[in-house]
Amino acid sequence: MDLNLNFKSISVVGLEKNTGKTETLNYLIKKLNKTKILGLTSIGIDGEKCDQVTYTSKPEIKIKENMIFATSEKHFLQKKFNAEILYVSNSKTSLGRIVIARSLENGLVLLSGPSSTYKMYEIINKIKNYNSDTVLIDGAISRLSPSSPFITESMILTTGAAVSLNQKELVKKTVHVFNLININPYKGLYSEEFKKYEEGIFYIKENNFYRLNIKTLLNIKNLNKDISEYSYKIYTTGSLTNNFIKYLIERKDTGKFEIIVKDYTKLFLSSEIFLLFLKRGGKLRVLKKPNLIAITVNPVSPQGYIMNSDNIVSDLKNYIDIPIFDVRKVD
């Protein structure tokens, strides 16, 4: 499979648990390890032999000699291969401090990196400082946050039978997330201004930012006057949910609104609400769009049902024009 993997960091995130993140991670290690010094970490716990929820077997993470990896003290002590410790964090997770080490031989490892995206960003930069060419990040259960373009340069999305055994529904959900990932960035003349506003909800009027006196968009009706009297251009650093977009859809002036968020990981919108808002003329923009490299498909559900991955890939390609494949079927 011909992929552009020339990025300093690549996150692997899944639409659901058991969509093949670890298999995709092992595929990337095998593909890149011969030519690059790889870094490796996870925002959850990855690499267990057995799924702690479904009790089904899982692929283990195969670390190679000279890779830089970050995991908790607990799982660093459990590994059975030699490694040189490079760094130990001051802060602790529930499994101890984060250890960054260089593997001195091949082996299997349990990865348990920091759970917050802020700490993850710090650890990725630490790993880069040890001459890693590319850092691979394994996402946690249905958490898309590591794929934020403010955390990693690029991403791979995993999907499959764990999302739905109904192929039509599986494709619909995958295409929806693909559409969110590909929302166009905001290109205003004053886009650099956004960096000054780290937290809150703002309206933009005549190239100036003004803070709205509400903590969440759910409180929009508590404003002293109608939102349109402030501006039709709203920027929020927090999450954007169905409730607020529904509120805009029910108005006669839906098409005048332009809503801006940091990136697609802030969007918690159903396919129906998202498409209806766009159909009514509303605009959604992000400050930064991820580099989505590929989508991988795992045809096996946690219950053991097996779908036809060729059919899923073929169906997805009717809507998505990037590499889509089953990692078990490519070199």
XYZ file of C-alpha atoms in Angstrom, residues 75-198:
124
model
C 4.114 -1.359 32.479
C 7.771 -0.421 31.961
C 8.694 -2.749 34.850
C 6.558 -5.562 33.361
C 8.300 -5.604 29.958
C 10.639 -8.523 29.212
C 13.246 -6.900 26.989
C 16.197 -4.626 27.699
C 15.727 -0.882 27.388
C 17.665 2.256 28.265
C 15.744 4.815 30.354
C 15.974 8.318 28.837
C 13.477 10.312 30.887
C 11.074 9.965 33.816
C 8.270 12.513 34.244
C 7.699 14.411 37.471
C 3.927 14.089 37.258
C 2.164 10.790 37.940
C -0.661 8.864 36.324
C -2.684 6.181 38.140
C -0.050 3.712 36.901
C 2.931 5.781 38.017
C 5.232 8.266 36.293
C 5.727 8.199 32.524
C 8.989 6.568 31.447
C 10.564 7.294 28.066
C 13.076 4.621 27.028
C 15.003 3.291 24.050
C 14.503 -0.418 23.298
C 17.768 -2.368 23.059
C 16.103 -5.426 21.505
C 12.777 -6.556 20.052
C 9.915 -7.341 22.426
C 6.292 -6.872 23.419
C 5.141 -3.869 25.420
C 2.064 -2.568 27.142
C 1.679 1.127 26.405
C 0.023 3.415 28.939
C 0.855 7.029 28.245
C -0.709 10.173 29.685
C -4.499 10.414 29.604
C -4.795 14.138 28.863
C -4.118 15.661 25.458
C -2.031 18.433 27.038
C 0.296 15.890 28.705
C 0.312 13.843 25.502
C 1.548 16.868 23.567
C 4.393 17.250 26.089
C 5.388 13.580 25.858
C 5.348 13.629 22.038
C 7.741 16.578 22.065
C 9.987 14.822 24.607
C 10.157 11.741 22.368
C 11.005 13.930 19.359
C 13.937 15.350 21.332
C 15.503 11.874 21.398
C 15.935 11.965 17.603
C 12.748 10.132 16.761
C 11.814 10.670 13.104
C 8.123 9.836 13.568
C 6.086 9.385 16.751
C 3.159 6.950 16.542
C 0.291 7.470 19.008
C -2.243 4.761 19.750
C -5.605 6.282 20.648
C -7.852 5.101 23.460
C -11.393 3.686 23.345
C -13.289 5.764 20.781
C -11.311 8.852 21.765
C -10.453 11.034 18.802
C -8.599 13.701 20.811
C -5.024 12.502 19.964
C -5.828 13.146 16.301
C -6.367 16.867 16.916
C -4.121 18.717 14.458
C -2.908 20.733 17.446
C -1.512 17.471 18.948
C -0.320 15.361 15.984
C 0.593 16.221 12.400
C -1.439 13.435 10.807
C -3.876 10.641 11.573
C -5.200 7.261 10.483
C -8.836 6.396 11.244
C -9.880 2.809 11.986
C -13.382 1.482 11.468
C -15.054 -1.888 11.044
C -17.532 -4.427 12.303
C -17.300 -3.130 15.872
C -19.022 0.063 14.680
C -21.982 -1.860 13.235
C -22.673 -5.267 11.702
C -24.995 -3.465 9.310
C -22.738 -2.389 6.447
C -24.955 0.544 5.451
C -24.845 1.894 8.998
C -21.087 1.262 9.286
C -20.458 3.208 6.072
C -22.804 6.019 7.117
C -21.024 6.517 10.471
C -17.568 6.370 8.896
C -18.455 8.834 6.128
C -19.931 11.193 8.737
C -16.670 11.321 10.725
C -14.719 11.684 7.471
C -16.903 14.693 6.610
C -16.263 16.263 10.033
C -12.520 15.700 9.659
C -12.621 17.475 6.296
C -14.451 20.630 7.343
C -12.669 23.560 5.725
C -10.443 25.783 7.865
C -11.479 29.338 8.534
C -9.641 31.695 6.198
C -10.533 35.109 7.569
C -8.087 37.985 7.334
C -7.800 37.930 11.100
C -7.454 34.181 11.686
C -4.222 34.751 13.670
C -6.335 36.586 16.206
C -7.887 33.290 17.357
C -4.644 32.301 19.092
C -5.225 35.065 21.652
C -8.496 33.510 22.808
C -7.730 30.235 24.567
